[in-house]
Each structure stands twice: as C-alpha cells, then as structure tokens.
Short mmCIF file of C-alpha atoms in Angstrom, two decimals:
data_model
loop_
_atom_site.label_atom_id
_atom_site.label_comp_id
_atom_site.label_asym_id
_atom_site.label_seq_id
_atom_site.Cartn_x
_atom_site.Cartn_y
_atom_site.Cartn_z
CA MET A 9 -160.36 44.39 -133.21
CA PHE A 10 -161.77 40.95 -133.32
CA LEU A 11 -162.64 38.07 -135.49
CA PRO A 12 -165.14 38.77 -138.17
CA ASP A 13 -165.58 36.40 -141.05
CA GLU A 14 -165.17 37.13 -144.74
CA ASN A 15 -168.50 38.99 -144.84
CA GLU A 16 -167.66 41.53 -142.19
CA LEU A 17 -168.64 45.16 -142.64
CA VAL A 18 -165.45 46.96 -143.69
CA PRO A 19 -165.22 50.71 -144.39
CA ALA A 20 -164.28 51.44 -147.96
CA SER A 21 -160.66 52.49 -148.55
CA GLN A 22 -160.18 53.68 -144.99
CA ASP A 23 -157.85 53.01 -142.07
CA SER A 24 -159.62 53.18 -138.75
CA ASP A 25 -158.53 52.13 -135.26
CA ASP A 26 -162.04 51.87 -133.97
CA THR A 27 -163.56 49.51 -136.43
CA LEU A 28 -166.17 47.40 -134.66
CA TYR A 29 -166.87 43.75 -135.06
CA CYS A 30 -169.73 42.90 -137.39
CA GLU A 31 -170.61 40.12 -139.83
CA ALA A 32 -172.91 42.01 -142.16
CA GLU A 33 -172.64 41.57 -145.89
CA VAL A 34 -171.11 44.49 -147.73
CA PRO A 35 -172.94 45.48 -150.91
CA LEU A 36 -170.61 44.33 -153.66
CA THR A 37 -172.29 46.42 -156.31
CA VAL A 38 -174.06 49.70 -155.92
CA GLU A 39 -177.71 49.75 -156.75
CA LYS A 40 -178.10 51.98 -159.77
CA GLU A 41 -181.83 51.96 -160.31
CA LYS A 42 -183.39 54.87 -158.49
CA PRO A 43 -186.97 55.09 -157.31
CA ALA A 44 -189.30 57.43 -159.11
CA ARG A 45 -188.12 61.01 -158.67
CA GLU A 46 -190.10 62.89 -156.08
CA SER A 47 -192.24 65.71 -157.39
CA SER A 48 -190.77 68.32 -155.03
CA GLU A 49 -187.71 70.19 -156.31
CA THR A 50 -184.58 70.45 -154.18
CA ASP A 51 -182.50 73.57 -153.78
CA LEU A 52 -179.41 71.73 -155.01
CA GLU A 53 -180.32 72.28 -158.65
CA ILE A 54 -178.39 74.82 -160.69
CA GLU A 55 -180.71 76.98 -162.78
CA ASP A 56 -179.40 75.81 -166.15
CA SER A 57 -180.54 72.17 -166.13
CA GLU A 58 -178.71 71.31 -169.34
CA LYS A 59 -175.47 72.61 -167.86
CA TYR A 60 -176.17 70.64 -164.69
CA PHE A 61 -176.10 67.31 -166.51
CA THR A 62 -173.28 68.03 -168.98
CA THR A 63 -170.72 69.97 -166.96
CA GLY A 64 -167.66 68.00 -165.73
CA GLN A 65 -167.29 67.24 -162.05
CA LYS A 66 -164.72 69.96 -161.43
CA GLU A 67 -166.62 72.61 -163.36
CA LEU A 68 -169.87 71.69 -161.64
CA TYR A 69 -168.30 72.13 -158.21
CA LEU A 70 -166.70 75.46 -159.16
CA GLU A 71 -170.05 76.67 -160.46
CA ALA A 72 -171.70 75.56 -157.20
CA CYS A 73 -169.10 77.48 -155.17
CA LYS A 74 -169.89 80.62 -157.19
CA LEU A 75 -173.59 80.03 -156.68
CA VAL A 76 -173.37 79.85 -152.87
CA GLY A 77 -170.42 82.24 -152.50
CA VAL A 78 -167.63 80.10 -151.02
CA VAL A 79 -163.99 79.37 -151.83
CA PRO A 80 -163.52 75.95 -153.50
CA VAL A 81 -161.72 73.20 -151.56
CA SER A 82 -158.73 72.10 -153.61
CA TYR A 83 -158.54 68.70 -151.88
CA PHE A 84 -162.09 67.92 -152.99
CA ILE A 85 -161.28 68.87 -156.60
CA ARG A 86 -158.14 66.70 -156.64
CA ASN A 87 -159.83 63.61 -155.18
CA MET A 88 -163.39 63.65 -156.49
CA GLU A 89 -162.69 60.55 -158.60
CA GLU A 90 -161.50 58.51 -155.60
CA SER A 91 -163.79 56.16 -153.65
CA TYR A 92 -162.83 57.67 -150.26
CA MET A 93 -163.23 61.40 -149.58
CA ASN A 94 -161.94 62.84 -146.30
CA LEU A 95 -163.13 66.42 -145.71
CA ASN A 96 -162.97 66.33 -141.92
CA HIS A 97 -161.95 69.62 -140.23
CA HIS A 98 -162.17 71.70 -143.42
CA GLY A 99 -164.34 74.45 -141.96
CA LEU A 100 -166.92 74.12 -144.72
CA GLY A 101 -169.84 75.65 -142.85
CA PRO A 102 -173.40 75.29 -144.19
CA LYS A 103 -172.65 76.98 -147.54
CA GLY A 104 -169.48 75.04 -148.22
CA THR A 105 -171.34 71.83 -147.40
CA LYS A 106 -174.08 72.82 -149.84
CA ALA A 107 -171.53 73.35 -152.64
CA ILE A 108 -170.07 69.89 -151.95
CA ALA A 109 -173.57 68.40 -151.97
CA ILE A 110 -174.40 69.99 -155.35
CA ALA A 111 -171.27 68.45 -156.87
CA LEU A 112 -172.00 65.05 -155.34
CA VAL A 113 -175.51 64.74 -156.77
CA SER A 114 -174.05 63.35 -160.00
CA ASN A 115 -170.84 61.83 -158.59
CA THR A 116 -170.57 58.06 -159.11
CA THR A 117 -167.15 57.29 -157.61
CA ILE A 118 -167.21 58.40 -153.96
CA ILE A 119 -168.42 55.61 -151.69
CA SER A 120 -167.18 56.81 -148.29
CA LEU A 121 -167.60 60.49 -147.34
CA GLU A 122 -166.05 62.08 -144.23
CA LEU A 123 -167.45 65.49 -143.21
CA GLY A 124 -166.75 65.56 -139.49
CA ASP A 125 -166.20 68.85 -137.64
CA ASN A 126 -167.33 71.26 -140.35
CA CYS A 127 -169.92 73.36 -138.50
CA MET A 128 -172.48 72.47 -141.18
CA MET A 129 -175.54 73.04 -138.95
CA GLU A 130 -179.11 72.35 -140.10
CA GLU A 131 -178.69 73.98 -143.52
CA GLY A 132 -175.70 71.83 -144.35
CA VAL A 133 -177.24 68.54 -143.25
CA THR A 134 -180.40 69.43 -145.21
CA SER A 135 -178.28 69.80 -148.36
CA LEU A 136 -176.61 66.44 -147.72
CA MET A 137 -179.90 64.62 -147.25
CA GLN A 138 -181.28 66.19 -150.44
CA MET A 139 -178.15 65.01 -152.25
CA LEU A 140 -178.59 61.47 -150.94
CA HIS A 141 -182.09 61.41 -152.44
CA GLU A 142 -180.31 61.43 -155.82
CA ASN A 143 -176.90 59.87 -155.18
CA TYR A 144 -177.09 56.08 -154.86
CA TYR A 145 -173.33 55.49 -154.65
CA ILE A 146 -172.39 56.89 -151.23
CA GLN A 147 -172.54 54.07 -148.67
CA GLU A 148 -170.70 55.53 -145.65
CA LEU A 149 -171.19 59.00 -144.18
CA ASN A 150 -169.42 60.63 -141.23
CA ILE A 151 -171.00 63.90 -140.06
CA SER A 152 -169.76 63.75 -136.46
CA GLU A 153 -168.88 66.88 -134.44
CA ASN A 154 -171.19 69.22 -136.35
CA ASP A 155 -173.41 70.35 -133.45
CA LEU A 156 -176.57 69.33 -135.28
CA GLY A 157 -178.77 69.27 -132.18
CA LEU A 158 -182.52 68.67 -132.21
CA GLU A 159 -183.12 70.33 -135.58
CA GLY A 160 -180.44 68.24 -137.26
CA ALA A 161 -181.81 65.08 -135.65
CA GLY A 162 -185.23 65.91 -137.12
CA ILE A 163 -183.77 66.27 -140.63
CA LEU A 164 -181.86 63.00 -140.31
CA SER A 165 -184.91 61.22 -138.91
CA GLY A 166 -187.07 62.27 -141.85
CA PHE A 167 -184.46 61.02 -144.30
CA LEU A 168 -183.81 57.70 -142.54
CA GLN A 169 -187.50 56.85 -142.37
CA ARG A 170 -187.67 56.84 -146.18
CA ASN A 171 -185.18 53.96 -146.65
CA ILE A 172 -184.20 55.30 -150.06
CA SER A 173 -180.38 55.54 -150.17
CA SER A 174 -177.49 53.07 -150.36
CA LEU A 175 -176.20 54.34 -147.01
CA TRP A 176 -175.39 51.56 -144.54
CA ASN A 177 -172.91 53.28 -142.19
CA ILE A 178 -173.60 56.66 -140.57
CA GLN A 179 -171.47 58.31 -137.88
CA LEU A 180 -173.20 60.95 -135.74
CA SER A 181 -170.82 61.19 -132.80
CA GLY A 182 -170.59 64.43 -130.80
CA ASN A 183 -173.60 66.28 -132.24
CA ASN A 184 -175.18 67.51 -129.01
CA PHE A 185 -178.12 65.10 -129.33
CA LYS A 186 -180.23 65.06 -126.16
CA GLU A 187 -183.31 63.18 -124.97
CA GLU A 188 -185.67 64.75 -127.53
CA SER A 189 -183.34 63.64 -130.34
CA ALA A 190 -183.51 60.03 -129.09
CA VAL A 191 -187.28 60.08 -129.77
CA LEU A 192 -186.60 61.07 -133.39
CA PHE A 193 -183.94 58.40 -133.89
CA CYS A 194 -186.30 55.83 -132.38
CA GLN A 195 -188.95 56.80 -134.94
CA ALA A 196 -186.46 56.64 -137.80
CA MET A 197 -184.59 53.45 -136.95
CA SER A 198 -187.62 51.46 -135.86
CA SER A 199 -188.59 51.16 -139.52
CA ASN A 200 -185.18 51.57 -141.21
CA TYR A 201 -183.69 48.32 -142.53
CA ARG A 202 -180.80 49.72 -144.60
CA ILE A 203 -178.54 51.20 -141.90
CA LYS A 204 -176.23 48.49 -140.53
CA LYS A 205 -173.84 50.65 -138.50
CA LEU A 206 -174.88 53.64 -136.36
CA ASP A 207 -172.52 55.73 -134.20
CA LEU A 208 -174.26 57.92 -131.60
CA SER A 209 -171.31 58.16 -129.20
CA HIS A 210 -170.26 61.33 -127.35
CA ASN A 211 -173.80 62.71 -127.17
CA GLN A 212 -176.04 63.53 -124.20
CA PHE A 213 -178.50 60.65 -124.03
CA SER A 214 -179.42 59.66 -120.49
CA ASP A 215 -182.06 57.30 -119.09
CA LYS A 216 -184.95 58.63 -121.21
CA GLY A 217 -182.76 58.38 -124.27
CA GLY A 218 -181.86 54.83 -123.31
CA GLU A 219 -185.56 53.98 -123.05
CA GLN A 220 -186.23 55.33 -126.55
CA LEU A 221 -183.24 53.57 -128.05
CA GLY A 222 -184.28 50.36 -126.30
CA GLN A 223 -187.67 50.58 -128.03
CA MET A 224 -185.84 51.11 -131.31
CA LEU A 225 -183.74 47.95 -130.79
CA ALA A 226 -186.87 45.93 -130.13
CA LEU A 227 -188.34 46.96 -133.51
CA ASN A 228 -185.31 47.40 -135.78
CA VAL A 229 -184.56 44.62 -138.28
CA GLY A 230 -181.30 45.74 -139.87
CA LEU A 231 -178.88 47.37 -137.42
CA GLN A 232 -175.77 45.33 -136.64
CA VAL A 233 -173.42 47.83 -134.97
CA LEU A 234 -174.52 50.43 -132.40
CA ASP A 235 -172.10 52.74 -130.57
CA LEU A 236 -173.56 54.52 -127.52
CA SER A 237 -170.29 55.10 -125.68
CA TRP A 238 -169.61 58.36 -123.82
CA ASN A 239 -173.26 59.19 -123.11
CA HIS A 240 -175.03 59.51 -119.74
CA ILE A 241 -176.99 56.25 -119.70
CA ARG A 242 -177.50 55.05 -116.14
CA THR A 243 -179.37 52.09 -114.63
CA ARG A 244 -182.86 52.77 -116.00
CA GLY A 245 -181.54 53.43 -119.50
CA ALA A 246 -179.35 50.32 -119.45
CA VAL A 247 -182.29 48.16 -118.34
CA ALA A 248 -184.42 49.58 -121.18
CA LEU A 249 -181.69 48.87 -123.74
CA CYS A 250 -181.45 45.30 -122.47
CA ASN A 251 -185.21 44.90 -122.76
CA GLY A 252 -184.88 45.91 -126.40
CA LEU A 253 -182.07 43.39 -126.91
CA ARG A 254 -184.35 40.60 -125.74
CA ALA A 255 -186.37 40.99 -128.93
CA ASN A 256 -183.53 42.04 -131.25
CA VAL A 257 -182.08 39.37 -133.55
CA THR A 258 -179.67 41.37 -135.74
CA LEU A 259 -177.39 43.47 -133.50
CA LYS A 260 -173.88 41.98 -133.30
CA THR A 261 -171.83 44.83 -131.79
CA LEU A 262 -172.86 47.08 -128.91
CA ASP A 263 -170.58 49.68 -127.30
CA LEU A 264 -171.89 50.98 -123.96
CA SER A 265 -168.54 52.06 -122.54
CA MET A 266 -168.16 55.23 -120.48
CA ASN A 267 -171.78 55.43 -119.28
CA GLY A 268 -171.65 54.43 -115.60
CA PHE A 269 -174.77 52.29 -115.12
CA GLY A 270 -173.24 50.19 -112.34
CA ASN A 271 -174.15 46.78 -110.98
CA ASP A 272 -177.89 47.09 -111.58
CA GLY A 273 -177.20 47.71 -115.25
CA ALA A 274 -174.78 44.77 -115.21
CA GLN A 275 -177.56 42.58 -113.81
CA ALA A 276 -179.82 43.50 -116.75
CA ILE A 277 -176.99 42.68 -119.15
CA GLY A 278 -176.41 39.31 -117.46
CA GLU A 279 -180.11 38.47 -117.86
CA VAL A 280 -180.21 39.41 -121.54
CA LEU A 281 -177.04 37.40 -122.27
CA LYS A 282 -179.02 34.30 -121.27
CA LEU A 283 -181.51 35.00 -124.08
CA ASN A 284 -179.81 36.97 -126.84
CA THR A 285 -178.40 34.86 -129.68
CA SER A 286 -176.89 37.48 -132.00
CA LEU A 287 -174.64 39.76 -129.92
CA ALA A 288 -170.96 38.95 -130.51
CA TYR A 289 -169.15 42.05 -129.22
CA LEU A 290 -170.02 43.92 -126.02
CA ASP A 291 -168.00 46.85 -124.65
CA LEU A 292 -168.77 47.70 -121.00
CA ASN A 293 -165.55 49.55 -120.21
CA SER A 294 -165.77 52.16 -117.41
CA ASN A 295 -169.29 51.56 -116.11
CA ASP A 296 -168.61 51.33 -112.36
CA ILE A 297 -169.15 47.56 -112.38
CA THR A 298 -167.74 45.83 -109.28
CA ASN A 299 -167.29 42.14 -108.45
CA ASP A 300 -171.02 41.95 -107.68
CA GLY A 301 -171.80 43.16 -111.21
CA ALA A 302 -169.25 40.74 -112.65
CA ALA A 303 -171.04 37.90 -110.83
CA LYS A 304 -174.33 38.91 -112.49
CA ILE A 305 -172.72 39.07 -115.94
CA SER A 306 -171.11 35.68 -115.26
CA ARG A 307 -174.52 34.05 -114.90
CA GLY A 308 -175.32 35.14 -118.43
CA LEU A 309 -171.98 33.89 -119.76
CA GLU A 310 -172.72 30.42 -118.36
CA SER A 311 -175.37 29.85 -121.03
CA ASN A 312 -174.62 32.40 -123.79
CA GLU A 313 -173.63 30.87 -127.15
CA SER A 314 -172.95 33.95 -129.29
CA LEU A 315 -170.76 36.46 -127.41
CA LYS A 316 -167.12 36.49 -128.53
CA VAL A 317 -165.67 39.69 -127.06
CA LEU A 318 -166.44 41.21 -123.65
CA LYS A 319 -164.61 44.34 -122.53
CA LEU A 320 -164.65 45.27 -118.83
CA PHE A 321 -161.57 47.47 -118.66
CA LEU A 322 -161.58 50.42 -116.21
CA ASN A 323 -164.20 48.89 -113.93
CA PRO A 324 -163.40 48.47 -110.20
CA LEU A 325 -162.93 44.70 -110.46
CA THR A 326 -160.51 42.59 -108.47
CA MET A 327 -159.19 39.09 -109.04
CA GLU A 328 -162.31 37.69 -107.31
CA GLY A 329 -164.50 39.11 -110.09
CA ALA A 330 -162.03 37.96 -112.72
CA VAL A 331 -162.20 34.36 -111.43
CA LEU A 332 -166.01 34.46 -111.54
CA LEU A 333 -165.91 35.53 -115.18
CA ILE A 334 -163.46 32.90 -116.43
CA THR A 335 -165.04 30.04 -114.46
CA SER A 336 -168.44 30.91 -115.96
CA ILE A 337 -166.89 30.44 -119.39
CA LYS A 338 -165.43 27.12 -118.29
CA ARG A 339 -168.90 25.92 -117.22
CA ASN A 340 -170.33 26.68 -120.67
CA PRO A 341 -169.23 24.02 -123.20
CA LYS A 342 -170.88 26.02 -126.01
CA SER A 343 -169.20 29.32 -125.16
CA LYS A 344 -167.82 31.22 -128.16
CA MET A 345 -165.83 33.65 -126.01
CA GLU A 346 -162.54 34.69 -127.63
CA GLU A 347 -161.51 37.83 -125.76
CA LEU A 348 -162.13 39.00 -122.20
CA ASP A 349 -160.55 42.37 -121.44
CA ILE A 350 -159.98 42.98 -117.73
CA SER A 351 -156.67 44.70 -118.34
CA ASN A 352 -156.70 46.82 -115.18
CA VAL A 353 -156.96 43.75 -112.90
CA LEU A 354 -153.78 42.53 -111.20
CA VAL A 355 -153.95 38.73 -110.90
CA SER A 356 -151.95 36.01 -109.13
CA GLU A 357 -150.22 32.91 -110.43
CA GLN A 358 -153.15 30.93 -109.00
CA PHE A 359 -155.45 32.83 -111.38
CA VAL A 360 -153.17 31.92 -114.29
CA LYS A 361 -153.42 28.24 -113.33
CA ILE A 362 -157.21 28.46 -113.30
CA LEU A 363 -157.08 30.23 -116.67
CA ASP A 364 -154.89 27.46 -118.09
CA GLY A 365 -157.65 25.01 -117.22
CA VAL A 366 -160.28 27.21 -118.89
CA CYS A 367 -158.17 27.60 -122.03
CA ALA A 368 -157.67 23.85 -122.22
CA LEU A 369 -161.43 23.61 -122.82
CA HIS A 370 -161.69 26.86 -124.81
CA PRO A 371 -158.36 27.29 -126.66
CA GLN A 372 -159.76 30.21 -128.68
CA LEU A 373 -160.03 32.34 -125.50
CA ASP A 374 -157.65 35.19 -124.67
CA VAL A 375 -157.94 36.96 -121.32
CA ILE A 376 -156.18 40.31 -121.10
CA TYR A 377 -155.20 41.29 -117.55
CA LYS A 378 -152.73 43.75 -116.06
CA SER A 379 -149.91 41.49 -114.87
CA VAL A 380 -149.15 38.63 -112.52
CA GLN A 381 -148.15 39.37 -108.93
CA GLY A 382 -144.69 38.11 -108.03
CA LEU A 383 -143.80 36.90 -111.52
CA SER A 384 -140.02 36.55 -111.77
CA SER A 385 -138.10 38.46 -114.43
CA LYS A 386 -136.82 35.18 -115.90
CA LYS A 387 -140.35 33.89 -116.42
CA ASN A 388 -141.35 37.24 -117.83
CA ILE A 389 -138.58 37.02 -120.45
CA LEU A 390 -139.71 33.54 -121.46
CA LEU A 391 -143.31 34.68 -121.80
CA CYS A 392 -142.37 37.63 -123.99
CA THR A 393 -139.82 36.09 -126.38
CA ASN A 394 -140.52 37.40 -129.88
CA PRO A 395 -142.75 34.74 -131.53
CA MET A 396 -141.83 35.93 -135.03
CA LYS A 397 -138.22 34.96 -134.36
CA LEU A 398 -139.26 31.49 -133.25
CA ILE A 399 -141.38 30.98 -136.35
CA GLN A 400 -138.60 32.32 -138.57
CA SER A 401 -136.13 29.91 -137.02
CA TYR A 402 -138.49 26.98 -137.61
CA VAL A 403 -139.28 27.77 -141.26
CA GLU A 404 -135.59 28.27 -142.12
CA GLN A 405 -134.69 24.96 -140.52
CA GLN A 406 -137.48 23.25 -142.45
CA LYS A 407 -136.61 25.11 -145.67
CA ILE A 408 -140.18 26.35 -146.11
CA THR A 409 -141.66 29.84 -146.23
CA ALA A 410 -143.50 31.62 -143.48
CA LEU A 411 -146.62 31.58 -145.64
CA ASP A 412 -146.36 27.79 -145.90
CA PHE A 413 -146.31 27.55 -142.10
CA PHE A 414 -149.25 29.90 -141.56
CA LYS A 415 -151.34 28.43 -144.37
CA SER A 416 -150.87 24.98 -142.83
CA LEU A 417 -152.88 26.23 -139.85
CA SER A 418 -155.94 26.90 -142.01
CA PRO A 419 -158.11 23.89 -142.87
CA ARG A 420 -158.42 25.18 -146.44
CA GLY A 421 -154.96 26.70 -146.75
CA MET A 422 -156.38 30.23 -146.98
CA MET A 423 -154.37 33.46 -146.68
CA LYS A 424 -156.71 34.85 -144.01
CA MET A 425 -158.17 33.34 -140.88
CA PRO A 426 -160.51 34.55 -138.09
CA VAL A 427 -158.58 35.57 -134.97
CA GLY A 428 -160.25 32.99 -132.72
CA GLU A 429 -159.54 30.12 -135.09
CA PHE A 430 -155.95 31.28 -135.50
CA ARG A 431 -155.41 31.45 -131.73
CA LYS A 432 -156.82 27.94 -131.33
CA ALA A 433 -154.73 26.56 -134.19
CA MET A 434 -151.52 28.11 -132.85
CA LEU A 435 -152.08 26.61 -129.40
CA GLN A 436 -152.85 23.18 -130.79
CA GLN A 437 -149.94 22.96 -133.29
CA SER A 438 -146.67 21.53 -132.00
CA LYS A 439 -144.16 22.74 -134.60
CA VAL A 440 -143.45 26.07 -132.88
CA PRO A 441 -144.27 26.02 -129.15
CA VAL A 442 -145.75 29.39 -128.21
CA ASN A 443 -147.88 30.56 -125.31
CA ARG A 444 -150.99 32.73 -125.17
CA TYR A 445 -149.01 35.92 -124.65
CA GLN A 446 -146.88 35.33 -127.72
CA ILE A 447 -149.93 34.48 -129.79
CA ARG A 448 -151.47 37.78 -128.72
CA GLU A 449 -148.39 39.58 -130.06
CA LEU A 450 -148.64 37.65 -133.32
CA ILE A 451 -152.27 38.67 -133.71
CA LYS A 452 -151.37 42.33 -133.15
CA LYS A 453 -148.98 42.12 -136.09
CA LEU A 454 -151.16 40.02 -138.38
CA ASP A 455 -154.34 41.99 -137.68
CA GLU A 456 -153.00 45.53 -137.42
CA LYS A 457 -156.22 47.11 -138.67
CA LYS A 458 -158.25 45.18 -136.09
CA THR A 459 -160.59 43.64 -138.62
CA GLY A 460 -160.84 40.38 -136.68
CA MET A 461 -159.02 38.48 -139.45
CA VAL A 462 -155.32 37.65 -139.41
CA ASP A 463 -153.71 38.16 -142.81
CA PHE A 464 -150.73 35.88 -143.27
CA ARG A 465 -149.30 38.04 -146.06
CA SER A 466 -148.63 40.83 -143.57
CA ALA A 467 -146.12 38.59 -141.76
CA GLN A 468 -143.52 39.55 -144.36
CA THR A 469 -143.67 43.15 -143.15
CA HIS A 470 -142.56 42.12 -139.67
CA TRP A 471 -139.96 39.52 -140.69
CA LEU A 472 -136.63 40.21 -139.03
CA PRO A 473 -133.56 38.68 -140.72
CA LEU A 474 -131.48 37.02 -138.01
CA PRO A 475 -127.90 35.75 -138.02
CA ASN A 476 -127.68 31.97 -137.68
CA SER A 477 -126.39 32.26 -134.10
CA GLN A 478 -129.47 34.22 -133.05
CA LEU A 479 -131.77 31.80 -134.88
CA THR A 480 -130.21 28.90 -133.01
CA LYS A 481 -130.50 30.72 -129.70
CA ALA A 482 -134.13 31.65 -130.25
CA TRP A 483 -135.03 28.07 -131.16
CA SER A 484 -133.03 26.42 -128.37
CA LEU A 485 -134.79 28.65 -125.83
CA TYR A 486 -137.79 26.40 -126.29
CA LYS A 487 -136.37 23.18 -127.72
CA GLY A 488 -133.49 22.89 -125.26
CA PRO A 489 -129.81 22.08 -126.07
#
C-alpha cells in the first residue's frame, strides 16, 4: 500500500489486500508471564481439571464439542499447530465459537485468528474474551460480520479496558455498531494502550459516534491505525474527529473513506494537518469533497511534515482542485508526500508540466490521475514501455544481476527499501532512464502485498527472458540508435 519502514505492523502469516500503513513495532516475542489469575471462574473450564491440562489439543477440542453439542470443524483440527487460523464463514454460531475458545485457552501456536461471519452473537464473543484472559499468544483477532450490536460492544469494551492480553490488532467491521456502541468504545480505548490497529468500518456511526471517537483519539496513547470507512460520519462528526487528532500523537493511519462529510469536513482536516505531526496515511475517498474542499486541504499540506499518502479518489474534483493540491506540496520544502490519489480526475498536458516541476523538488512523489487529455498514442506507448524489460536489457549488457542493480539503489545495499525512497532513487539514477509511470509499475510488482516496502528478491518472479533482438529494441527505444 505504501512505504512503511522495517518496524511496520504486519499481520502474521497472512495475505491481505487492505493492509494499512503503520510504523508500529511488532512484538517479536510473546509475553508469557500472565497476571495473577482472577478469582472468578469462567465457563470455559471442563469439569475434570486434570484432564483439561493434560489432554492433547485435538482431544481437548473434541471434548469441548461434545460438551457444547456441536460438530467439530476439521479445518481447525488440521491447522491448530499453525500460527494463522482462518475460520471465516464457517457457520460456527455461539456454541461452535465456545468450543473453539475452550480449545484455544491452552493453545500456544496460533497468533492470528480469523472468525469473521460466524453468527457468534453475544455468547460467542463472551467465550472469546474469557479465552483471551488466559491465552497470551493470540495477537490478531478478526470478528467482523458477526452482528454483535450494542451487547457485543459492551462485552468488548469491558475486555479492552483491562489491558490484559497480547492483542494488538482487532477487526470489528460490519457488526451493526451504532451511536450507543461508540460511547462504549470511547470508554474502552481512551485507556487502552495495547491495541495498535482497530477496524470499525462498515458500521453505523454517524455524527454522535464521530464525537465519541474524537474524544477517544484525544485520550488514547497507543492506537496507530483506525479504519472508520463506510460509516455515516458527516460534518459534525468529522470536525469532532479532527479535534481529537489535534491532541493525538500516535495515530499514523486514518481511513475516513465513504462517509460523505463534504467541504466543511475537509476544512477541519486542512486545519488539523497544520498541527498534527504523526499522521502519515489519510484516506478521504468518496466524501463529496469539491475543489473548494481541496483548497482547504491544500492549506494544511503547505505546512504538514508527516503525511505521506493522501487519497481523494471518487470525489467531485476537477483539474483546478488537482493543481491546488500539487502546488501546495511544491510550496512545502519539508513535505513528505509520496502518493496523491486523484485517479478519477482527467488532467491536461499543462498539469503534467506543473507536476514535473513539483516532482523535481519532491522526487519521492507519485500523483495518480485518470489520464491526460489529447495524449497521442505514440507518447502513450513510450510512457508505458515495460520497465522490467529495460532493466533486464541493462543488466545483461553490463553482465550483472538484477539484484546487483536494485541493491545499488539502496545506500546500504539492502534487499528491501521503502517505496518513497525507491521512487526517488529510480528517478535520480541514470543507468536505466524510466519515468514516473514506469516506476509505478515497478512498485506494483516489487510491493505486491502493499506493505510499503519494495522487495528486490521478488523481481525474479517477474523476469521475462527476451531474445537478443527484443533486448536491443527495448534498450534502443530510450538510448537511441
């Protein structure tokens, strides 16, 4: 997605297209010392306590299924020694979830647990939270699409306020959380310092919910990624969230796409961008922001020194708004901007000339727009020539490897490199002349998982053996006869 450094939060053993940018440290070892056991008993205990601690993982789960009266899930049995467990869409229900929770109390291998769309309801989420009182190995939990509602939010809130698990990533998308639930999450996350990544997308928070979550942001000291996309947050809610961001010093990624707060919300965002020093990734796609809103955001970009990615796709912007945005970056010598997504905006060749001037000052910047009006097919072919072929031609002529070429771009000769640094290095090197569009294609191939780091080793996957005649043709396209 975008350029994190080596310490970025990365889900364990999991491919995901919607990984968000963050620079939090991942716990390298799991904390094994547990706090003193609470005096209250949980209902996850099997009656025979000796059997509970000596039975193998498979036998324990089968016993739990008998206890609650459900059919065992064969996938769970086969993979309970893996670090990543995907039980999404398994129709577990509250009882099936309870059986899984009983088995997981003593499991020490599963780190990432997916339980989305299982109709677990309050009983199921209660079992999971009781399990997490005992299990200090699970770090990532997805319980999206379980229709937890207000009761489920209350259970989660009580658990999160205790700060007792190793959990740092929790996904709660699509759980029918409304305004009352936002109050509970505000209470929980205002004092929680362990959760680094929170997904509350596809819920029903509106302006009151935005006000509560804004209060939470003002008080929270740990959260680094917050996804509030696909809610109903309008102007008042957006203003409240921005007020919270004024005091927040930890949040790096904020997704507010698909909310529709308009130009007044954009004005609040522009104001907070002047002050906030931690936010690096901001998604404002589809929020009914016009050129007037873009002008307000631009004023914040003129002085902001932390934002790297700004997404404004599917807003009713024209080239006028696009020019305001890129010129504001040009005016800011300390801008860290690396990606501006205005990919529904049709621009002119005059815009491209202005952008060339901006990129001369900020070579790490990539602006994604729809297309250029009146661009000839010949120019279009030149812009889109496969950059991998050009690099392959160069390295074969020089009798070096592709890895040698890519590693030469890194100051320390590393195998990985942040996207922004790679883009800048590719533009500034003269061995293989490529343009911004070709570099974008390279990044797509070298950062397929959208982690924000290009991995030079993945270049081998995309290497296309070419006959000598094609190599010569590809190289002469740029070098001339």
